[in-house]
Amino acid sequence: MAKRKKRKVVQFDLESIKERGELRFLYLDLFMVFVVVLNLLFILFDWHWQFSFFRNFFEQYLNGFYQFYNNKIHPDFLLYDIYFVIIFVVELIVRWIIAIKRETYHQWFFYPFVHWYDVLGCIPLGSFRFLRLFRVFSILMRLQKLHLIDMRKTWVAVQLKKYYDIVVEEVTDRVVINILENWQE
C-alpha cells in the first residue's frame, strides 16, 4: 500500500520573518486569531444560552457555572462584547497607522474601504458580528503571504479547488457548446 504524503501546512521560518521585520506582526496576528476565535465562541455560547434545554443542562450538571453565567455574564453580554470591540478597534487603528507609514495604499484613507469587514465587524450589533469571522480569514491570508502557512495544501483548500475546477469545467463546456451552436446556425 502506498504511503500517504504528509502535508506540511504550517512552516515557520522565523529568521526570514525577523529579517523582514514582520515578527511583531506575526505575534499580533496570532494574538488576534486567538481573540477573534474566543469572541466568536463567546457569542455562540451566549446565543445558545437563549435555548432552555441548553440552560437546563448547565443548571442541572454545572449549577455553580449556571448561576455565575446567568446572573453575572449573560445580563451584561454587550458590556463584555465591548471589551472585545475595544481590542478590535485598537488593532484596526494600529494596522491603519502602519499602512499609512508603509504607504500600502495610494491614499491614507483607503485602508477602511479595503478592510470594510474589519470596520463593520467592530460595530457591536448582532448583524455585524459575523463579519469578525472575515478577520480570521484576512489574518490567515496575511500569514499565507508571509509564507508561514500554506493554505493551498489544507484539506479544505484541496476540496474547494476540486469543486471549483468542476464548476469551471462545466461552465466553460456550456459556453463552448453555445458558441459552436451559434456558429453552426
mmCIF file of C-alpha atoms in Angstrom:
data_model
loop_
_atom_site.group_PDB
_atom_site.id
_atom_site.type_symbol
_atom_site.label_atom_id
_atom_site.label_comp_id
_atom_site.label_asym_id
_atom_site.label_seq_id
_atom_site.Cartn_x
_atom_site.Cartn_y
_atom_site.Cartn_z
ATOM 1 C CA MET A 1 0.000 0.000 0.000
ATOM 2 C CA ALA A 2 1.281 3.464 -0.879
ATOM 3 C CA LYS A 3 2.168 5.799 1.933
ATOM 4 C CA ARG A 4 0.174 8.966 2.218
ATOM 5 C CA LYS A 5 2.171 12.082 1.640
ATOM 6 C CA LYS A 6 2.110 14.197 4.764
ATOM 7 C CA ARG A 7 1.066 17.763 4.080
ATOM 8 C CA LYS A 8 3.028 20.440 5.824
ATOM 9 C CA VAL A 9 0.571 23.243 6.449
ATOM 10 C CA VAL A 10 2.456 25.415 8.918
ATOM 11 C CA GLN A 11 6.063 26.226 8.255
ATOM 12 C CA PHE A 12 7.953 28.630 10.463
ATOM 13 C CA ASP A 13 10.998 30.381 9.065
ATOM 14 C CA LEU A 14 11.491 32.856 11.880
ATOM 15 C CA GLU A 15 14.841 34.078 10.567
ATOM 16 C CA SER A 16 13.368 35.377 7.311
ATOM 17 C CA ILE A 17 10.473 36.891 9.239
ATOM 18 C CA LYS A 18 12.918 38.674 11.557
ATOM 19 C CA GLU A 19 14.892 39.950 8.564
ATOM 20 C CA ARG A 20 11.733 41.403 7.027
ATOM 21 C CA GLY A 21 10.747 42.952 10.366
ATOM 22 C CA GLU A 22 7.477 41.047 10.447
ATOM 23 C CA LEU A 23 7.930 39.144 13.725
ATOM 24 C CA ARG A 24 5.881 41.663 15.731
ATOM 25 C CA PHE A 25 3.063 41.327 13.227
ATOM 26 C CA LEU A 26 3.227 37.553 13.427
ATOM 27 C CA TYR A 27 2.661 37.753 17.179
ATOM 28 C CA LEU A 28 -0.097 40.316 16.665
ATOM 29 C CA ASP A 29 -1.782 38.110 14.052
ATOM 30 C CA LEU A 30 -1.621 35.038 16.269
ATOM 31 C CA PHE A 31 -2.973 37.032 19.208
ATOM 32 C CA MET A 32 -5.803 38.432 17.085
ATOM 33 C CA VAL A 33 -6.750 34.978 15.797
ATOM 34 C CA PHE A 34 -6.977 33.848 19.413
ATOM 35 C CA VAL A 35 -9.078 36.895 20.416
ATOM 36 C CA VAL A 36 -11.440 36.611 17.437
ATOM 37 C CA VAL A 37 -11.981 32.887 17.967
ATOM 38 C CA LEU A 38 -12.547 33.484 21.680
ATOM 39 C CA ASN A 39 -15.029 36.261 20.886
ATOM 40 C CA LEU A 40 -16.906 34.166 18.339
ATOM 41 C CA LEU A 41 -17.109 31.266 20.796
ATOM 42 C CA PHE A 42 -18.416 33.672 23.442
ATOM 43 C CA ILE A 43 -21.073 34.984 21.033
ATOM 44 C CA LEU A 44 -22.020 31.450 20.027
ATOM 45 C CA PHE A 45 -22.253 30.330 23.652
ATOM 46 C CA ASP A 46 -24.412 33.306 24.614
ATOM 47 C CA TRP A 47 -26.644 32.694 21.611
ATOM 48 C CA HIS A 48 -27.141 29.103 22.748
ATOM 49 C CA TRP A 49 -27.971 30.391 26.219
ATOM 50 C CA GLN A 50 -31.309 31.569 24.829
ATOM 51 C CA PHE A 51 -32.450 27.966 24.487
ATOM 52 C CA SER A 52 -33.950 26.447 27.625
ATOM 53 C CA PHE A 53 -32.561 22.945 27.028
ATOM 54 C CA PHE A 54 -29.039 24.435 26.869
ATOM 55 C CA ARG A 55 -29.538 26.424 30.088
ATOM 56 C CA ASN A 56 -31.203 23.445 31.776
ATOM 57 C CA PHE A 57 -28.176 21.271 31.048
ATOM 58 C CA PHE A 58 -25.882 23.725 32.840
ATOM 59 C CA GLU A 59 -28.390 24.255 35.636
ATOM 60 C CA GLN A 60 -28.629 20.526 36.248
ATOM 61 C CA TYR A 61 -24.970 19.485 35.861
ATOM 62 C CA LEU A 62 -22.946 22.663 36.474
ATOM 63 C CA ASN A 63 -25.153 24.691 38.773
ATOM 64 C CA GLY A 64 -22.360 26.940 40.031
ATOM 65 C CA PHE A 65 -21.393 27.900 36.495
ATOM 66 C CA TYR A 66 -25.075 28.323 35.602
ATOM 67 C CA GLN A 67 -25.648 30.749 38.496
ATOM 68 C CA PHE A 68 -22.498 32.708 37.653
ATOM 69 C CA TYR A 69 -23.182 32.968 33.912
ATOM 70 C CA ASN A 70 -26.907 33.565 34.215
ATOM 71 C CA ASN A 71 -26.587 36.259 36.895
ATOM 72 C CA LYS A 72 -23.277 37.968 36.039
ATOM 73 C CA ILE A 73 -22.250 37.417 32.421
ATOM 74 C CA HIS A 74 -25.425 36.946 30.356
ATOM 75 C CA PRO A 75 -27.207 40.121 31.518
ATOM 76 C CA ASP A 76 -24.074 42.159 30.698
ATOM 77 C CA PHE A 77 -23.201 40.366 27.459
ATOM 78 C CA LEU A 78 -22.935 43.627 25.499
ATOM 79 C CA LEU A 79 -20.528 45.058 28.065
ATOM 80 C CA TYR A 80 -18.213 42.059 27.684
ATOM 81 C CA ASP A 81 -18.537 42.226 23.920
ATOM 82 C CA ILE A 82 -17.456 45.883 24.075
ATOM 83 C CA TYR A 83 -14.144 44.746 25.620
ATOM 84 C CA PHE A 84 -13.531 42.657 22.526
ATOM 85 C CA VAL A 85 -14.613 45.544 20.291
ATOM 86 C CA ILE A 86 -12.078 47.816 22.009
ATOM 87 C CA ILE A 87 -9.320 45.316 21.186
ATOM 88 C CA PHE A 88 -10.536 45.122 17.580
ATOM 89 C CA VAL A 89 -10.679 48.916 17.190
ATOM 90 C CA VAL A 90 -7.188 49.362 18.662
ATOM 91 C CA GLU A 91 -5.808 46.697 16.321
ATOM 92 C CA LEU A 92 -7.607 48.300 13.366
ATOM 93 C CA ILE A 93 -6.125 51.719 14.175
ATOM 94 C CA VAL A 94 -2.634 50.270 14.660
ATOM 95 C CA ARG A 95 -2.788 48.475 11.320
ATOM 96 C CA TRP A 96 -4.143 51.630 9.647
ATOM 97 C CA ILE A 97 -1.228 53.681 11.009
ATOM 98 C CA ILE A 98 1.217 51.024 9.828
ATOM 99 C CA ALA A 99 -0.401 51.026 6.382
ATOM 100 C CA ILE A 100 -0.015 54.806 6.232
ATOM 101 C CA LYS A 101 3.665 54.637 7.249
ATOM 102 C CA ARG A 102 4.388 51.856 4.766
ATOM 103 C CA GLU A 103 2.336 53.610 2.078
ATOM 104 C CA THR A 104 0.490 50.364 1.463
ATOM 105 C CA TYR A 105 -2.354 52.092 -0.334
ATOM 106 C CA HIS A 106 -2.395 55.008 -2.753
ATOM 107 C CA GLN A 107 -4.103 57.309 -0.233
ATOM 108 C CA TRP A 108 -4.194 57.183 3.572
ATOM 109 C CA PHE A 109 -7.995 56.909 3.722
ATOM 110 C CA PHE A 110 -8.216 53.768 1.533
ATOM 111 C CA TYR A 111 -7.492 51.409 4.438
ATOM 112 C CA PRO A 112 -11.023 51.339 5.924
ATOM 113 C CA PHE A 113 -12.517 50.805 2.478
ATOM 114 C CA VAL A 114 -10.226 47.890 1.712
ATOM 115 C CA HIS A 115 -10.791 46.421 5.188
ATOM 116 C CA TRP A 116 -14.511 47.198 5.364
ATOM 117 C CA TYR A 117 -15.249 43.883 7.079
ATOM 118 C CA ASP A 118 -12.934 44.841 9.970
ATOM 119 C CA VAL A 119 -14.573 48.239 10.323
ATOM 120 C CA LEU A 120 -18.118 46.874 10.246
ATOM 121 C CA GLY A 121 -17.146 43.926 12.453
ATOM 122 C CA CYS A 122 -16.265 46.419 15.189
ATOM 123 C CA ILE A 123 -19.901 47.522 15.401
ATOM 124 C CA PRO A 124 -21.379 45.610 18.356
ATOM 125 C CA LEU A 125 -24.654 44.717 16.651
ATOM 126 C CA GLY A 126 -25.738 41.162 16.021
ATOM 127 C CA SER A 127 -25.968 41.566 12.275
ATOM 128 C CA PHE A 128 -22.359 42.800 12.024
ATOM 129 C CA ARG A 129 -20.735 40.366 14.454
ATOM 130 C CA PHE A 130 -20.453 37.617 11.853
ATOM 131 C CA LEU A 131 -18.022 39.868 9.934
ATOM 132 C CA ARG A 132 -15.492 39.173 12.681
ATOM 133 C CA LEU A 133 -15.073 35.786 11.068
ATOM 134 C CA PHE A 134 -13.669 37.545 7.989
ATOM 135 C CA ARG A 135 -10.960 38.942 10.243
ATOM 136 C CA VAL A 136 -9.743 35.390 10.824
ATOM 137 C CA PHE A 137 -9.648 34.769 7.071
ATOM 138 C CA SER A 138 -7.765 38.021 6.440
ATOM 139 C CA ILE A 139 -5.210 37.102 9.111
ATOM 140 C CA LEU A 140 -4.812 33.670 7.535
ATOM 141 C CA MET A 141 -4.201 35.371 4.190
ATOM 142 C CA ARG A 142 -1.532 37.589 5.785
ATOM 143 C CA LEU A 143 0.131 34.501 7.254
ATOM 144 C CA GLN A 144 -0.047 32.950 3.790
ATOM 145 C CA LYS A 145 1.717 35.988 2.319
ATOM 146 C CA LEU A 146 4.404 35.710 4.995
ATOM 147 C CA HIS A 147 4.860 32.082 3.918
ATOM 148 C CA LEU A 148 4.131 30.867 7.429
ATOM 149 C CA ILE A 149 1.230 28.705 6.380
ATOM 150 C CA ASP A 150 0.351 27.153 3.091
ATOM 151 C CA MET A 151 -3.413 27.026 2.944
ATOM 152 C CA ARG A 152 -3.319 25.561 -0.551
ATOM 153 C CA LYS A 153 -2.269 22.240 0.977
ATOM 154 C CA THR A 154 -5.039 22.008 3.556
ATOM 155 C CA TRP A 155 -7.859 19.522 3.112
ATOM 156 C CA VAL A 156 -10.443 22.323 2.805
ATOM 157 C CA ALA A 157 -8.455 24.124 0.113
ATOM 158 C CA VAL A 158 -7.911 20.910 -1.849
ATOM 159 C CA GLN A 159 -11.650 20.168 -1.746
ATOM 160 C CA LEU A 160 -12.584 23.727 -2.722
ATOM 161 C CA LYS A 161 -10.125 23.639 -5.610
ATOM 162 C CA LYS A 162 -11.534 20.308 -6.802
ATOM 163 C CA TYR A 163 -15.123 21.565 -6.860
ATOM 164 C CA TYR A 164 -14.089 24.920 -8.279
ATOM 165 C CA ASP A 165 -12.396 23.122 -11.167
ATOM 166 C CA ILE A 166 -15.519 21.029 -11.760
ATOM 167 C CA VAL A 167 -17.761 24.117 -11.865
ATOM 168 C CA VAL A 168 -15.373 25.979 -14.164
ATOM 169 C CA GLU A 169 -15.165 22.985 -16.492
ATOM 170 C CA GLU A 170 -18.954 22.671 -16.675
ATOM 171 C CA VAL A 171 -19.428 26.385 -17.315
ATOM 172 C CA THR A 172 -16.738 26.520 -19.983
ATOM 173 C CA ASP A 173 -18.162 23.398 -21.659
ATOM 174 C CA ARG A 174 -21.580 25.034 -21.803
ATOM 175 C CA VAL A 175 -20.107 28.260 -23.205
ATOM 176 C CA VAL A 176 -18.200 26.364 -25.893
ATOM 177 C CA ILE A 177 -21.330 24.396 -26.836
ATOM 178 C CA ASN A 178 -23.340 27.637 -27.124
ATOM 179 C CA ILE A 179 -20.655 29.245 -29.266
ATOM 180 C CA LEU A 180 -20.465 26.229 -31.569
ATOM 181 C CA GLU A 181 -24.264 26.012 -31.875
ATOM 182 C CA ASN A 182 -24.467 29.723 -32.691
ATOM 183 C CA TRP A 183 -21.669 29.363 -35.200
ATOM 184 C CA GLN A 184 -23.445 26.422 -36.893
ATOM 185 C CA GLU A 185 -26.616 28.479 -37.276
#
